[in-house]
Amino acid sequence: MQRSTGIEEVKARLASARAVTVLTGSGISADSGVPTFRGADGLWRSFRAEDLATPEAFARDPRLVWEWYNWRRELIATKSPNAAHYALVELERRADHFWLITQNVDGLHPIAGTRQLSEIHGNIWKVRCTQCGKVETNRAVPIPLLPQCSACNGLLRPHIVWFGESLDPADLDRSMAALRACEVLLIIGTSGIVYPAAAFAALAKQAGAFVAEVNLDSTPNSQVVDVAIQGRAKEIVPELLQTP
Ligand code: BV8
Ligand code: ZN
């Protein structure tokens, strides 16, 4: 992995590109203190994913699933965007066409100021009624367990896409369009394991984009991208925006 030339080439590509798409995963928020999913401090390590982030788990034990999300809401409520999030806000300002696809549910991109955004796995600060489908923002920390809908008293669930659930078709369509139209796809802090996001690098490559990855480690995406830069997002991403 040629780190130095990699950075210079990605810098030049970003400086000249009119259409830029970015895909982020939990690695971009790791530098804000939000635990990742599969890393050493990973969330899944202390919890069993199949017992929590699935519709079956919620049907079986909604209180347990809400306890987990309450724990994450309390944790995330104390975290702020880092230099990588803010560098992407600057990139959005510079590019003629910009779209950010995030797998993160922590809401740090909109707080940092990103506007052109798809939160394809949902947002931990949104709740959805299991009866009438109403979606609301709810920032209560903690949220009372087994929260009820303000409109119909139905049981609320996190407005988050669980394993085995389909993504919102509008989010998927918007993401596909941004992946097909971009000259540069920048992938930051994702292990490239979860589909459909894990297929986005190949999709953009097939559509003719220059694809770069920023990650501490190599990932399945590393075989697909043009340049894989090894490093911390909060250091590398701002550096990519420094004019040569
Ligand atoms: C779907 C919400 C159609 C929960 C999440 C069998 C049965 C059923 C489904 C499947 C199946 N096989 C495959 C599937 C599809 C499944 C899937 O992909 N499973 C995987 C595990 C194989 N996908 C789905 O179910 C999706 N839906 O496909 O619908 C369908 C429908 C029915 C049946 C089949 C298909 C839904 C996926 C969404 C799941 N929900 N989250 C919650 O968050 O509470 S996914 C979860 O993982 C998070 O959202 C997270 O965003 C996502 C991806 O993880 P990463 O963000 O990549 O985080 P990770 O920790 O893994 O990696 C962090 C990376 O950052 C690492 O590489 C690390 O090196 C790096 N890093 C760390 N620090 C830094 C850093 N990099 C830079 N700087 C740093 N400082
Ligand atoms: Zn309702």
Coordinates of C-alpha atoms and ligand atoms in Angstrom, one line a residue:
M1 CA 0.0 0.0 0.0
Q2 CA 1.8 3.1 -1.3
R3 CA 0.7 5.6 1.4
S4 CA 2.6 8.7 0.3
T5 CA 1.9 8.6 -3.4
G6 CA -1.6 7.4 -2.6
I7 CA -2.4 10.6 -0.7
E8 CA -1.0 12.9 -3.4
E9 CA -3.0 11.2 -6.1
V10 CA -6.2 11.2 -4.0
K11 CA -5.7 14.9 -3.2
A12 CA -5.3 15.7 -6.9
R13 CA -8.3 13.7 -7.9
L14 CA -10.5 15.3 -5.2
A15 CA -9.2 18.8 -6.2
S16 CA -10.3 18.3 -9.9
A17 CA -13.4 16.2 -9.5
R18 CA -16.8 17.8 -10.1
A19 CA -18.8 14.9 -8.6
V20 CA -17.6 13.3 -5.4
T21 CA -19.4 10.5 -3.4
V22 CA -18.3 9.4 0.1
L23 CA -19.1 6.2 1.9
T24 CA -18.4 6.1 5.7
G25 CA -18.6 3.4 8.3
S26 CA -18.1 3.4 12.1
G27 CA -14.3 3.9 11.7
I28 CA -14.9 7.7 11.0
S29 CA -16.6 8.0 14.4
A30 CA -14.0 5.9 16.3
D31 CA -11.9 9.0 16.7
S32 CA -14.9 10.7 18.4
G33 CA -15.0 7.9 20.9
V34 CA -18.0 5.9 19.4
P35 CA -17.1 2.2 19.6
T36 CA -16.9 0.4 16.2
F37 CA -18.8 -2.8 15.6
R38 CA -16.0 -5.3 14.8
G39 CA -12.8 -3.8 16.1
A40 CA -11.1 -4.6 19.4
D41 CA -13.3 -2.3 21.3
G42 CA -16.2 -3.4 19.1
L43 CA -19.8 -3.2 20.1
W44 CA -20.6 -6.7 18.8
R45 CA -17.8 -8.0 21.1
S46 CA -19.7 -7.3 24.2
F47 CA -23.1 -8.0 22.6
R48 CA -24.3 -10.7 20.3
A49 CA -25.4 -9.0 17.1
E50 CA -27.9 -11.8 16.3
D51 CA -29.5 -11.3 19.7
L52 CA -29.9 -7.6 19.3
A53 CA -29.9 -5.9 15.8
T54 CA -32.6 -8.1 14.2
P55 CA -36.4 -7.9 14.0
E56 CA -36.6 -11.3 15.5
A57 CA -34.7 -10.1 18.6
F58 CA -37.0 -7.2 19.0
A59 CA -40.1 -9.3 18.6
R60 CA -38.7 -11.8 21.2
D61 CA -37.5 -9.3 23.8
P62 CA -38.1 -5.6 22.9
R63 CA -37.0 -4.5 26.4
L64 CA -33.5 -6.1 26.0
V65 CA -33.1 -4.4 22.5
W66 CA -34.2 -1.1 23.9
E67 CA -31.8 -1.4 26.8
W68 CA -29.0 -1.9 24.3
Y69 CA -30.1 1.1 22.3
N70 CA -30.5 3.2 25.4
W71 CA -26.9 2.3 26.4
R72 CA -25.7 3.4 22.9
R73 CA -27.9 6.6 22.9
E74 CA -26.4 7.6 26.3
L75 CA -22.9 7.0 25.0
I76 CA -23.3 8.7 21.7
A77 CA -25.1 11.7 23.3
T78 CA -21.7 12.7 24.8
K79 CA -19.7 12.4 21.5
S80 CA -19.0 15.1 18.9
P81 CA -17.9 15.1 15.3
N82 CA -14.2 15.0 14.7
A83 CA -11.9 16.6 12.1
A84 CA -12.8 13.9 9.6
H85 CA -16.5 14.7 9.8
Y86 CA -15.8 18.5 9.4
A87 CA -13.4 17.9 6.5
L88 CA -16.3 16.2 4.6
V89 CA -18.4 19.3 5.3
E90 CA -15.7 21.3 3.6
L91 CA -15.5 18.8 0.7
E92 CA -19.3 19.2 0.2
R93 CA -18.8 22.9 0.0
R94 CA -16.1 22.6 -2.7
A95 CA -17.5 19.9 -5.0
D96 CA -20.2 20.8 -7.6
H97 CA -21.9 17.5 -6.9
F98 CA -21.5 15.8 -3.5
W99 CA -23.3 12.9 -1.8
L100 CA -22.4 11.2 1.5
I101 CA -23.6 7.7 2.1
T102 CA -23.2 6.7 5.7
Q103 CA -23.7 3.3 7.4
N104 CA -23.5 5.1 10.8
V105 CA -26.5 5.6 12.9
D106 CA -24.8 8.0 15.4
G107 CA -26.0 11.2 13.6
L108 CA -22.5 12.8 13.8
H109 CA -22.5 13.7 10.0
P110 CA -25.7 16.0 10.2
I111 CA -24.4 17.5 13.5
A112 CA -21.1 18.4 11.7
G113 CA -23.1 20.1 8.9
T114 CA -23.3 17.5 6.1
R115 CA -26.5 18.1 4.1
Q116 CA -26.3 15.9 1.0
L117 CA -26.6 12.7 3.0
S118 CA -28.2 9.2 3.1
E119 CA -28.2 7.5 6.5
I120 CA -28.7 4.1 4.9
H121 CA -28.9 2.2 8.2
G122 CA -31.1 4.8 9.9
N123 CA -30.4 7.1 12.8
I124 CA -30.3 6.2 16.5
W125 CA -32.1 9.5 17.4
K126 CA -35.2 8.5 15.3
V127 CA -37.9 6.2 16.5
R128 CA -40.6 4.5 14.4
C129 CA -44.1 3.2 15.5
T130 CA -44.5 -0.5 14.9
Q131 CA -48.3 0.1 14.5
C132 CA -48.8 3.3 12.4
G133 CA -45.3 3.7 11.1
K134 CA -44.9 7.2 12.3
V135 CA -41.2 8.3 12.4
E136 CA -40.1 10.9 14.9
T137 CA -36.9 12.3 16.3
N138 CA -36.6 11.5 20.0
R139 CA -33.5 12.6 21.9
A140 CA -34.6 11.5 25.4
V141 CA -31.7 10.0 27.3
P142 CA -32.6 7.6 28.6
I143 CA -35.8 6.9 26.6
P144 CA -38.4 5.3 28.8
L145 CA -38.2 1.5 28.1
L146 CA -41.0 0.2 25.8
P147 CA -41.7 3.7 24.5
Q148 CA -45.1 4.4 23.0
C149 CA -46.2 6.3 19.9
S150 CA -47.6 9.8 20.5
A151 CA -50.3 9.2 17.8
C152 CA -51.6 5.7 18.5
N153 CA -49.8 4.4 21.6
G154 CA -48.2 1.6 19.5
L155 CA -44.8 0.3 20.6
L156 CA -41.9 2.4 19.2
R157 CA -38.7 0.8 17.7
P158 CA -35.5 2.4 16.8
H159 CA -35.7 3.8 13.2
I160 CA -32.7 1.7 12.3
V161 CA -32.2 -1.0 9.6
W162 CA -31.6 -4.3 11.3
F163 CA -29.9 -7.4 9.8
G164 CA -32.3 -9.2 7.4
E165 CA -34.3 -5.9 6.9
S166 CA -34.2 -4.1 3.6
L167 CA -32.9 -0.6 3.3
D168 CA -35.3 2.3 2.5
P169 CA -35.7 2.1 -1.3
A170 CA -35.3 5.9 -1.6
D171 CA -32.0 5.7 0.3
L172 CA -30.8 2.9 -2.0
D173 CA -31.9 4.6 -5.2
R174 CA -30.2 7.9 -4.1
S175 CA -27.0 6.0 -3.2
M176 CA -26.9 4.0 -6.5
A177 CA -27.3 7.3 -8.4
A178 CA -24.5 8.9 -6.5
L179 CA -22.2 5.9 -7.0
R180 CA -22.9 5.8 -10.8
A181 CA -22.5 9.6 -11.2
C182 CA -19.3 10.2 -9.2
E183 CA -15.8 10.7 -10.6
V184 CA -14.3 9.9 -7.2
L185 CA -15.7 7.6 -4.5
L186 CA -13.9 8.0 -1.1
I187 CA -14.5 5.1 1.4
I188 CA -13.7 5.9 5.0
G189 CA -13.7 3.6 8.0
T190 CA -15.7 0.6 7.0
S191 CA -14.8 -3.1 7.2
G192 CA -16.6 -3.8 3.9
I193 CA -18.5 -6.7 5.4
V194 CA -22.2 -5.6 5.5
Y195 CA -24.2 -5.6 2.3
P196 CA -25.4 -3.8 0.3
A197 CA -22.8 -1.2 1.3
A198 CA -20.0 -3.8 0.9
A199 CA -20.8 -3.8 -2.9
F200 CA -20.6 -0.1 -3.4
A201 CA -16.9 0.1 -4.2
A202 CA -17.2 -2.4 -7.1
L203 CA -20.4 -0.6 -8.3
A204 CA -18.6 2.8 -8.5
K205 CA -15.5 1.2 -10.1
Q206 CA -17.7 -0.5 -12.8
A207 CA -19.3 2.9 -13.5
G208 CA -15.8 4.4 -14.1
A209 CA -15.1 6.2 -10.8
F210 CA -11.6 6.5 -9.2
V211 CA -12.1 4.8 -5.8
A212 CA -10.0 5.4 -2.7
E213 CA -10.2 3.9 0.8
V214 CA -9.0 5.3 4.2
N215 CA -8.8 2.6 6.9
L216 CA -6.5 1.5 9.7
D217 CA -6.4 -2.0 8.1
S218 CA -6.9 -3.6 4.7
T219 CA -10.5 -4.7 4.0
P220 CA -12.2 -6.6 1.2
N221 CA -12.6 -3.2 -0.4
S222 CA -8.8 -2.9 -0.5
Q223 CA -8.6 -5.3 -3.5
V224 CA -11.1 -3.3 -5.4
V225 CA -10.0 0.3 -4.9
D226 CA -7.4 2.3 -6.9
V227 CA -5.7 3.6 -3.8
A228 CA -5.9 2.3 -0.2
I229 CA -4.5 4.7 2.4
Q230 CA -3.7 3.3 5.8
G231 CA -4.2 5.7 8.7
R232 CA -6.7 7.3 11.1
A233 CA -9.6 9.1 9.4
K234 CA -9.2 12.2 11.6
E235 CA -5.6 12.6 10.3
I236 CA -5.9 11.5 6.7
V237 CA -9.2 13.0 5.6
P238 CA -8.3 16.6 6.5
E239 CA -4.9 16.0 4.8
L240 CA -6.7 15.0 1.6
L241 CA -8.3 18.4 1.5
Q242 CA -5.1 20.4 1.9
T243 CA -4.4 22.2 -1.4
P244 CA -1.1 21.1 -2.8
Ligands
BV8_1 C1 -30.3 -6.4 3.3 C2 -27.8 -1.3 12.4 C3 -31.8 -7.3 1.8 C4 -27.7 -1.9 13.7 C5 -26.5 -2.5 10.8 C6 -28.1 -13.9 5.6 C7 -29.3 -13.6 6.1 C8 -29.9 -12.3 6.1 C9 -29.1 -11.3 5.6 C10 -27.9 -11.5 5.0 C11 -27.3 -12.8 5.0 N1 -26.1 -12.7 4.4 C12 -25.9 -11.5 4.1 C13 -26.9 -10.7 4.4 C14 -27.1 -9.4 4.2 C15 -26.8 -8.7 5.5 C16 -25.3 -8.7 5.7 O1 -24.6 -8.0 4.9 N2 -24.8 -9.4 6.6 C17 -23.3 -9.5 6.8 C18 -23.0 -9.6 8.3 C19 -22.8 -10.6 6.0 N3 -27.3 -7.3 5.3 C20 -28.5 -7.0 5.6 O2 -29.2 -7.7 6.3 C21 -28.9 -5.6 5.2 N4 -30.2 -5.7 4.5 O3 -29.4 -6.9 2.8 O4 -31.6 -6.4 2.9 C22 -32.0 -8.6 2.5 C23 -33.2 -8.8 3.3 C24 -33.4 -10.1 3.8 C25 -32.4 -11.1 3.6 C26 -31.3 -10.9 2.8 C27 -31.1 -9.6 2.3 C28 -29.1 -4.7 6.3 C29 -27.7 -4.3 6.8 C30 -27.8 -3.3 7.9 C31 -27.6 -3.9 9.2 N5 -27.6 -2.9 10.3 N6 -26.6 -1.6 11.7 C32 -27.2 -0.8 14.6 O5 -26.2 -0.1 14.2 O6 -27.7 -0.7 15.7 S1 -25.0 -2.9 10.2 C33 -23.8 -2.4 11.2 O7 -22.5 -2.7 10.5 C34 -23.6 -0.9 11.4 O8 -24.7 -0.1 10.9 C35 -22.3 -0.5 10.7 O9 -22.4 0.7 10.1 C36 -22.3 -1.6 9.7 C37 -21.0 -1.8 9.0 O10 -20.0 -1.9 10.0 P1 -18.8 -0.8 9.8 O11 -19.4 0.5 9.8 O12 -18.0 -1.2 8.6 O13 -18.0 -1.0 11.2 P2 -16.9 -2.1 11.5 O14 -16.7 -2.0 13.0 O15 -17.3 -3.4 10.9 O16 -15.6 -1.6 10.8 C38 -15.0 -0.4 11.2 C39 -13.8 -0.2 10.3 O17 -13.2 1.1 10.6 C40 -12.8 -1.2 10.4 O18 -12.4 -1.6 9.0 C41 -11.6 -0.5 11.1 O19 -10.4 -1.0 10.6 C42 -11.8 0.9 10.7 N7 -11.4 1.9 11.6 C43 -11.5 1.9 13.0 N8 -11.0 3.0 13.5 C44 -10.6 3.8 12.4 C45 -10.9 3.1 11.2 N9 -10.6 3.6 10.0 C46 -10.0 4.8 10.0 N10 -9.8 5.6 11.1 C47 -10.0 5.1 12.3 N11 -9.7 5.8 13.4
ZN2 ZN -48.3 4.9 16.1

